[in-house]
Amino acid sequence: FVHFVESSKRIIKSLSNEELVKLISEISMDEILNGLINKLKNIPTGKDHASEYHHFIKMVLEILWYPYLINPIIEREIHEGRKRIDIVMDNNAKEGFFYNMHQVFKIFCPFIFIECKNYGRDVANPEIDQLSGRFSATRGQFGILMCRSIQDETLLLKRCQDTYKDGRGLIFYLTDEDIITMLESIRDERPHELWELLDAKRRNVILA
């Protein structure tokens, strides 16, 4: 979207309301979603591009999960600034996955905590412990670990299961592949697949 605005500035000085409506109507949702997929594929792993990945994930999750999750805040401080959460989103769901998390599965989650790891390697126990350390009885007990890819998925799943069994909250992870699958489900008009993916992630942790 930023690239679109910047490029438009070079060719459009002022638009009437009618011209603006026409321009917006000509923007293809498929082009936007394909552009997001290509953008994700082209963000390099590593510390130098961590902020780029972080801001990209905030934008994509807001697109995918609105209006169920709203008001994403980056680098939210807790404990008087001694800790920070990469992304916090308000749980505004009145139905569906995020609503059922609290009402059906009894996992307190007025806020959803998201940590972004732009690693070129697998995340491990320290990253799981970091995210669960942001949970509390007042803030919530559910978080999502965003990572680029996983080599040993069985091990990471067991680490998430251990956290849940120990009563330290529910955590599952989403990779680039998962994000692309969700974007494609919107593009191809199969939105149920997005929620089925999240349901499967939750089920894999809880039913261990």
PDB file of C-alpha atoms in Angstrom:
ATOM      1  CA  PHE A   1       0.000   0.000   0.000  1.00  0.00           C
ATOM      2  CA  VAL A   2       2.844   2.375   0.794  1.00  0.00           C
ATOM      3  CA  HIS A   3       4.492   1.595  -2.540  1.00  0.00           C
ATOM      4  CA  PHE A   4       1.169   2.242  -4.305  1.00  0.00           C
ATOM      5  CA  VAL A   5       0.737   5.618  -2.612  1.00  0.00           C
ATOM      6  CA  GLU A   6       4.302   6.704  -3.328  1.00  0.00           C
ATOM      7  CA  SER A   7       4.115   5.701  -6.973  1.00  0.00           C
ATOM      8  CA  SER A   8       0.764   7.436  -7.326  1.00  0.00           C
ATOM      9  CA  LYS A   9       2.208  10.707  -6.043  1.00  0.00           C
ATOM     10  CA  ARG A  10       4.500  10.844  -9.040  1.00  0.00           C
ATOM     11  CA  ILE A  11       1.670  10.693 -11.559  1.00  0.00           C
ATOM     12  CA  ILE A  12      -1.366  12.102  -9.748  1.00  0.00           C
ATOM     13  CA  LYS A  13      -1.407  15.614  -8.317  1.00  0.00           C
ATOM     14  CA  SER A  14      -5.076  15.900  -7.410  1.00  0.00           C
ATOM     15  CA  LEU A  15      -8.138  13.729  -7.907  1.00  0.00           C
ATOM     16  CA  SER A  16     -11.807  14.550  -7.797  1.00  0.00           C
ATOM     17  CA  ASN A  17     -14.044  12.332  -5.673  1.00  0.00           C
ATOM     18  CA  GLU A  18     -15.327  10.637  -8.819  1.00  0.00           C
ATOM     19  CA  GLU A  19     -11.817   9.963 -10.075  1.00  0.00           C
ATOM     20  CA  LEU A  20     -10.755   8.601  -6.691  1.00  0.00           C
ATOM     21  CA  VAL A  21     -13.704   6.190  -6.537  1.00  0.00           C
ATOM     22  CA  LYS A  22     -12.911   4.986 -10.058  1.00  0.00           C
ATOM     23  CA  LEU A  23      -9.242   4.443  -9.177  1.00  0.00           C
ATOM     24  CA  ILE A  24     -10.062   2.437  -6.050  1.00  0.00           C
ATOM     25  CA  SER A  25     -12.611   0.306  -7.933  1.00  0.00           C
ATOM     26  CA  GLU A  26      -9.907  -0.627 -10.454  1.00  0.00           C
ATOM     27  CA  ILE A  27      -7.589  -2.029  -7.771  1.00  0.00           C
ATOM     28  CA  SER A  28      -7.783  -5.803  -7.912  1.00  0.00           C
ATOM     29  CA  MET A  29      -7.970  -7.614  -4.582  1.00  0.00           C
ATOM     30  CA  ASP A  30      -6.177 -10.519  -6.239  1.00  0.00           C
ATOM     31  CA  GLU A  31      -3.309  -8.170  -7.127  1.00  0.00           C
ATOM     32  CA  ILE A  32      -3.122  -6.903  -3.557  1.00  0.00           C
ATOM     33  CA  LEU A  33      -3.087 -10.392  -2.044  1.00  0.00           C
ATOM     34  CA  ASN A  34      -0.577 -11.691  -4.594  1.00  0.00           C
ATOM     35  CA  GLY A  35       1.552  -8.653  -3.865  1.00  0.00           C
ATOM     36  CA  LEU A  36       1.514  -9.464  -0.151  1.00  0.00           C
ATOM     37  CA  ILE A  37       2.503 -13.063  -0.847  1.00  0.00           C
ATOM     38  CA  ASN A  38       5.402 -11.948  -3.060  1.00  0.00           C
ATOM     39  CA  LYS A  39       6.470  -9.361  -0.498  1.00  0.00           C
ATOM     40  CA  LEU A  40       6.662 -11.968   2.251  1.00  0.00           C
ATOM     41  CA  LYS A  41       8.699 -14.295   0.054  1.00  0.00           C
ATOM     42  CA  ASN A  42      11.195 -11.506  -0.592  1.00  0.00           C
ATOM     43  CA  ILE A  43      11.820 -10.380   2.997  1.00  0.00           C
ATOM     44  CA  PRO A  44      15.235 -11.814   3.924  1.00  0.00           C
ATOM     45  CA  THR A  45      15.690 -13.595   7.237  1.00  0.00           C
ATOM     46  CA  GLY A  46      18.025 -12.173   9.851  1.00  0.00           C
ATOM     47  CA  LYS A  47      18.326  -9.309  12.314  1.00  0.00           C
ATOM     48  CA  ASP A  48      18.844  -6.627   9.649  1.00  0.00           C
ATOM     49  CA  HIS A  49      15.330  -7.242   8.285  1.00  0.00           C
ATOM     50  CA  ALA A  50      13.572  -8.013  11.580  1.00  0.00           C
ATOM     51  CA  SER A  51      11.726  -4.684  11.683  1.00  0.00           C
ATOM     52  CA  GLU A  52      10.546  -5.058   8.090  1.00  0.00           C
ATOM     53  CA  TYR A  53       9.179  -8.533   8.848  1.00  0.00           C
ATOM     54  CA  HIS A  54       7.628  -7.303  12.104  1.00  0.00           C
ATOM     55  CA  HIS A  55       5.705  -4.459  10.431  1.00  0.00           C
ATOM     56  CA  PHE A  56       4.678  -6.687   7.539  1.00  0.00           C
ATOM     57  CA  ILE A  57       3.181  -9.263   9.915  1.00  0.00           C
ATOM     58  CA  LYS A  58       1.221  -6.543  11.736  1.00  0.00           C
ATOM     59  CA  MET A  59      -0.312  -5.388   8.452  1.00  0.00           C
ATOM     60  CA  VAL A  60      -1.125  -8.887   7.190  1.00  0.00           C
ATOM     61  CA  LEU A  61      -2.736 -10.066  10.424  1.00  0.00           C
ATOM     62  CA  GLU A  62      -4.885  -6.956  10.543  1.00  0.00           C
ATOM     63  CA  ILE A  63      -6.089  -7.696   7.001  1.00  0.00           C
ATOM     64  CA  LEU A  64      -6.689 -11.396   7.684  1.00  0.00           C
ATOM     65  CA  TRP A  65      -8.401 -11.162  11.065  1.00  0.00           C
ATOM     66  CA  TYR A  66     -10.346  -7.900  11.027  1.00  0.00           C
ATOM     67  CA  PRO A  67     -12.908  -7.333  12.588  1.00  0.00           C
ATOM     68  CA  TYR A  68     -12.268 -10.209  15.015  1.00  0.00           C
ATOM     69  CA  LEU A  69      -8.952  -8.750  16.146  1.00  0.00           C
ATOM     70  CA  ILE A  70      -8.474  -4.991  16.062  1.00  0.00           C
ATOM     71  CA  ASN A  71      -6.164  -2.196  17.186  1.00  0.00           C
ATOM     72  CA  PRO A  72      -2.745  -3.802  16.584  1.00  0.00           C
ATOM     73  CA  ILE A  73      -0.024  -2.128  18.628  1.00  0.00           C
ATOM     74  CA  ILE A  74       3.671  -2.669  17.945  1.00  0.00           C
ATOM     75  CA  GLU A  75       6.200  -2.893  20.783  1.00  0.00           C
ATOM     76  CA  ARG A  76       3.654  -2.628  23.571  1.00  0.00           C
ATOM     77  CA  GLU A  77       5.424  -2.080  26.892  1.00  0.00           C
ATOM     78  CA  ILE A  78       4.478  -3.951  30.061  1.00  0.00           C
ATOM     79  CA  HIS A  79       5.974  -4.068  33.558  1.00  0.00           C
ATOM     80  CA  GLU A  80       6.753  -0.326  33.372  1.00  0.00           C
ATOM     81  CA  GLY A  81       8.746  -0.799  30.201  1.00  0.00           C
ATOM     82  CA  ARG A  82      10.909  -3.669  31.430  1.00  0.00           C
ATOM     83  CA  LYS A  83       9.312  -6.003  28.878  1.00  0.00           C
ATOM     84  CA  ARG A  84       7.857  -5.467  25.421  1.00  0.00           C
ATOM     85  CA  ILE A  85       5.446  -7.441  23.280  1.00  0.00           C
ATOM     86  CA  ASP A  86       6.052  -7.346  19.526  1.00  0.00           C
ATOM     87  CA  ILE A  87       2.365  -7.026  18.610  1.00  0.00           C
ATOM     88  CA  VAL A  88      -0.753  -6.860  20.781  1.00  0.00           C
ATOM     89  CA  MET A  89      -4.251  -7.021  19.260  1.00  0.00           C
ATOM     90  CA  ASP A  90      -7.600  -6.516  20.990  1.00  0.00           C
ATOM     91  CA  ASN A  91      -9.951  -9.496  20.834  1.00  0.00           C
ATOM     92  CA  ASN A  92     -13.163  -8.035  19.387  1.00  0.00           C
ATOM     93  CA  ALA A  93     -14.679 -11.350  18.255  1.00  0.00           C
ATOM     94  CA  LYS A  94     -18.375 -12.005  18.803  1.00  0.00           C
ATOM     95  CA  GLU A  95     -18.218 -15.383  17.054  1.00  0.00           C
ATOM     96  CA  GLY A  96     -15.749 -17.798  15.501  1.00  0.00           C
ATOM     97  CA  PHE A  97     -12.226 -18.842  16.387  1.00  0.00           C
ATOM     98  CA  PHE A  98     -11.159 -16.050  18.739  1.00  0.00           C
ATOM     99  CA  TYR A  99     -14.554 -15.937  20.451  1.00  0.00           C
ATOM    100  CA  ASN A 100     -14.538 -19.707  20.999  1.00  0.00           C
ATOM    101  CA  MET A 101     -11.052 -19.505  22.480  1.00  0.00           C
ATOM    102  CA  HIS A 102     -12.519 -17.876  25.570  1.00  0.00           C
ATOM    103  CA  GLN A 103     -16.129 -19.055  25.606  1.00  0.00           C
ATOM    104  CA  VAL A 104     -15.627 -22.713  24.623  1.00  0.00           C
ATOM    105  CA  PHE A 105     -12.021 -23.535  25.462  1.00  0.00           C
ATOM    106  CA  LYS A 106     -11.905 -21.267  28.536  1.00  0.00           C
ATOM    107  CA  ILE A 107      -8.600 -19.666  27.580  1.00  0.00           C
ATOM    108  CA  PHE A 108      -8.690 -16.077  28.805  1.00  0.00           C
ATOM    109  CA  CYS A 109      -7.697 -13.844  25.887  1.00  0.00           C
ATOM    110  CA  PRO A 110      -8.994 -10.250  25.874  1.00  0.00           C
ATOM    111  CA  PHE A 111      -5.693  -9.480  24.149  1.00  0.00           C
ATOM    112  CA  ILE A 112      -3.759 -11.618  21.687  1.00  0.00           C
ATOM    113  CA  PHE A 113       0.040 -11.547  22.010  1.00  0.00           C
ATOM    114  CA  ILE A 114       2.200 -12.043  18.933  1.00  0.00           C
ATOM    115  CA  GLU A 115       5.972 -12.421  18.803  1.00  0.00           C
ATOM    116  CA  CYS A 116       7.800 -12.163  15.465  1.00  0.00           C
ATOM    117  CA  LYS A 117      11.045 -14.074  14.913  1.00  0.00           C
ATOM    118  CA  ASN A 118      12.742 -13.387  11.597  1.00  0.00           C
ATOM    119  CA  TYR A 119      15.212 -16.210  12.138  1.00  0.00           C
ATOM    120  CA  GLY A 120      16.957 -18.320   9.574  1.00  0.00           C
ATOM    121  CA  ARG A 121      16.827 -21.161  12.103  1.00  0.00           C
ATOM    122  CA  ASP A 122      14.202 -22.879  14.226  1.00  0.00           C
ATOM    123  CA  VAL A 123      12.830 -21.114  17.269  1.00  0.00           C
ATOM    124  CA  ALA A 124      13.387 -22.979  20.544  1.00  0.00           C
ATOM    125  CA  ASN A 125      12.500 -22.947  24.248  1.00  0.00           C
ATOM    126  CA  PRO A 126      13.748 -19.379  24.936  1.00  0.00           C
ATOM    127  CA  GLU A 127      11.321 -17.965  22.368  1.00  0.00           C
ATOM    128  CA  ILE A 128       8.431 -20.024  23.766  1.00  0.00           C
ATOM    129  CA  ASP A 129       9.300 -18.936  27.316  1.00  0.00           C
ATOM    130  CA  GLN A 130       9.586 -15.303  26.207  1.00  0.00           C
ATOM    131  CA  LEU A 131       6.048 -15.322  24.828  1.00  0.00           C
ATOM    132  CA  SER A 132       4.497 -17.199  27.757  1.00  0.00           C
ATOM    133  CA  GLY A 133       6.250 -14.723  30.056  1.00  0.00           C
ATOM    134  CA  ARG A 134       4.010 -11.991  28.620  1.00  0.00           C
ATOM    135  CA  PHE A 135       0.854 -13.797  29.772  1.00  0.00           C
ATOM    136  CA  SER A 136      -0.968 -12.951  32.983  1.00  0.00           C
ATOM    137  CA  ALA A 137      -4.320 -13.451  34.683  1.00  0.00           C
ATOM    138  CA  THR A 138      -5.324  -9.918  33.663  1.00  0.00           C
ATOM    139  CA  ARG A 139      -3.791  -9.584  30.183  1.00  0.00           C
ATOM    140  CA  GLY A 140      -4.535 -13.018  28.761  1.00  0.00           C
ATOM    141  CA  GLN A 141      -3.172 -16.514  28.229  1.00  0.00           C
ATOM    142  CA  PHE A 142      -2.942 -16.909  24.454  1.00  0.00           C
ATOM    143  CA  GLY A 143      -0.194 -16.010  22.021  1.00  0.00           C
ATOM    144  CA  ILE A 144       1.088 -16.745  18.538  1.00  0.00           C
ATOM    145  CA  LEU A 145       4.732 -17.184  17.602  1.00  0.00           C
ATOM    146  CA  MET A 146       5.422 -15.969  14.065  1.00  0.00           C
ATOM    147  CA  CYS A 147       8.452 -17.544  12.391  1.00  0.00           C
ATOM    148  CA  ARG A 148       9.691 -17.933   8.847  1.00  0.00           C
ATOM    149  CA  SER A 149       9.975 -21.718   8.622  1.00  0.00           C
ATOM    150  CA  ILE A 150      10.403 -24.799  10.814  1.00  0.00           C
ATOM    151  CA  GLN A 151      12.716 -27.719  10.149  1.00  0.00           C
ATOM    152  CA  ASP A 152      11.840 -29.812  13.211  1.00  0.00           C
ATOM    153  CA  GLU A 153       8.126 -29.153  13.516  1.00  0.00           C
ATOM    154  CA  THR A 154       7.567 -32.123  15.833  1.00  0.00           C
ATOM    155  CA  LEU A 155       9.952 -30.678  18.420  1.00  0.00           C
ATOM    156  CA  LEU A 156       8.447 -27.181  18.300  1.00  0.00           C
ATOM    157  CA  LEU A 157       4.938 -28.581  18.649  1.00  0.00           C
ATOM    158  CA  LYS A 158       6.014 -30.568  21.719  1.00  0.00           C
ATOM    159  CA  ARG A 159       7.414 -27.375  23.248  1.00  0.00           C
ATOM    160  CA  CYS A 160       4.060 -25.650  22.730  1.00  0.00           C
ATOM    161  CA  GLN A 161       2.282 -28.670  24.196  1.00  0.00           C
ATOM    162  CA  ASP A 162       4.562 -28.632  27.249  1.00  0.00           C
ATOM    163  CA  THR A 163       3.732 -24.970  27.885  1.00  0.00           C
ATOM    164  CA  TYR A 164       0.006 -25.698  27.715  1.00  0.00           C
ATOM    165  CA  LYS A 165       0.211 -28.805  29.920  1.00  0.00           C
ATOM    166  CA  ASP A 166       2.167 -26.839  32.521  1.00  0.00           C
ATOM    167  CA  GLY A 167      -0.649 -24.296  32.746  1.00  0.00           C
ATOM    168  CA  ARG A 168       1.427 -21.468  31.261  1.00  0.00           C
ATOM    169  CA  GLY A 169      -1.005 -20.592  28.496  1.00  0.00           C
ATOM    170  CA  LEU A 170      -1.686 -21.612  24.909  1.00  0.00           C
ATOM    171  CA  ILE A 171       0.891 -20.893  22.219  1.00  0.00           C
ATOM    172  CA  PHE A 172       1.003 -22.044  18.646  1.00  0.00           C
ATOM    173  CA  TYR A 173       3.139 -20.961  15.718  1.00  0.00           C
ATOM    174  CA  LEU A 174       2.523 -19.688  12.206  1.00  0.00           C
ATOM    175  CA  THR A 175       5.123 -19.866   9.443  1.00  0.00           C
ATOM    176  CA  ASP A 176       5.410 -18.112   6.091  1.00  0.00           C
ATOM    177  CA  GLU A 177       3.682 -21.116   4.547  1.00  0.00           C
ATOM    178  CA  ASP A 178       0.736 -20.673   6.913  1.00  0.00           C
ATOM    179  CA  ILE A 179       0.454 -16.958   6.147  1.00  0.00           C
ATOM    180  CA  ILE A 180       0.510 -17.661   2.410  1.00  0.00           C
ATOM    181  CA  THR A 181      -2.158 -20.350   2.831  1.00  0.00           C
ATOM    182  CA  MET A 182      -4.424 -17.875   4.648  1.00  0.00           C
ATOM    183  CA  LEU A 183      -3.888 -15.145   2.046  1.00  0.00           C
ATOM    184  CA  GLU A 184      -4.625 -17.621  -0.742  1.00  0.00           C
ATOM    185  CA  SER A 185      -7.815 -18.730   1.007  1.00  0.00           C
ATOM    186  CA  ILE A 186      -9.073 -15.136   0.894  1.00  0.00           C
ATOM    187  CA  ARG A 187      -7.909 -14.635  -2.688  1.00  0.00           C
ATOM    188  CA  ASP A 188      -9.549 -17.853  -3.878  1.00  0.00           C
ATOM    189  CA  GLU A 189     -12.773 -17.162  -1.939  1.00  0.00           C
ATOM    190  CA  ARG A 190     -12.323 -20.075   0.450  1.00  0.00           C
ATOM    191  CA  PRO A 191     -12.236 -18.163   3.772  1.00  0.00           C
ATOM    192  CA  HIS A 192     -13.267 -21.258   5.752  1.00  0.00           C
ATOM    193  CA  GLU A 193      -9.779 -22.671   5.087  1.00  0.00           C
ATOM    194  CA  LEU A 194      -8.233 -19.810   7.045  1.00  0.00           C
ATOM    195  CA  TRP A 195     -10.195 -20.717  10.167  1.00  0.00           C
ATOM    196  CA  GLU A 196      -9.693 -24.440   9.624  1.00  0.00           C
ATOM    197  CA  LEU A 197      -5.939 -23.835   9.679  1.00  0.00           C
ATOM    198  CA  LEU A 198      -6.178 -22.016  13.015  1.00  0.00           C
ATOM    199  CA  ASP A 199      -8.486 -24.682  14.418  1.00  0.00           C
ATOM    200  CA  ALA A 200      -5.937 -27.348  13.484  1.00  0.00           C
ATOM    201  CA  LYS A 201      -3.130 -25.397  15.162  1.00  0.00           C
ATOM    202  CA  ARG A 202      -5.112 -25.116  18.382  1.00  0.00           C
ATOM    203  CA  ARG A 203      -6.213 -28.746  18.285  1.00  0.00           C
ATOM    204  CA  ASN A 204      -2.653 -30.001  17.799  1.00  0.00           C
ATOM    205  CA  VAL A 205      -1.545 -28.303  21.004  1.00  0.00           C
ATOM    206  CA  ILE A 206      -4.540 -28.979  23.225  1.00  0.00           C
ATOM    207  CA  LEU A 207      -5.152 -32.615  22.265  1.00  0.00           C
ATOM    208  CA  ALA A 208      -1.581 -33.800  22.899  1.00  0.00           C
TER     209      ALA A 208
END
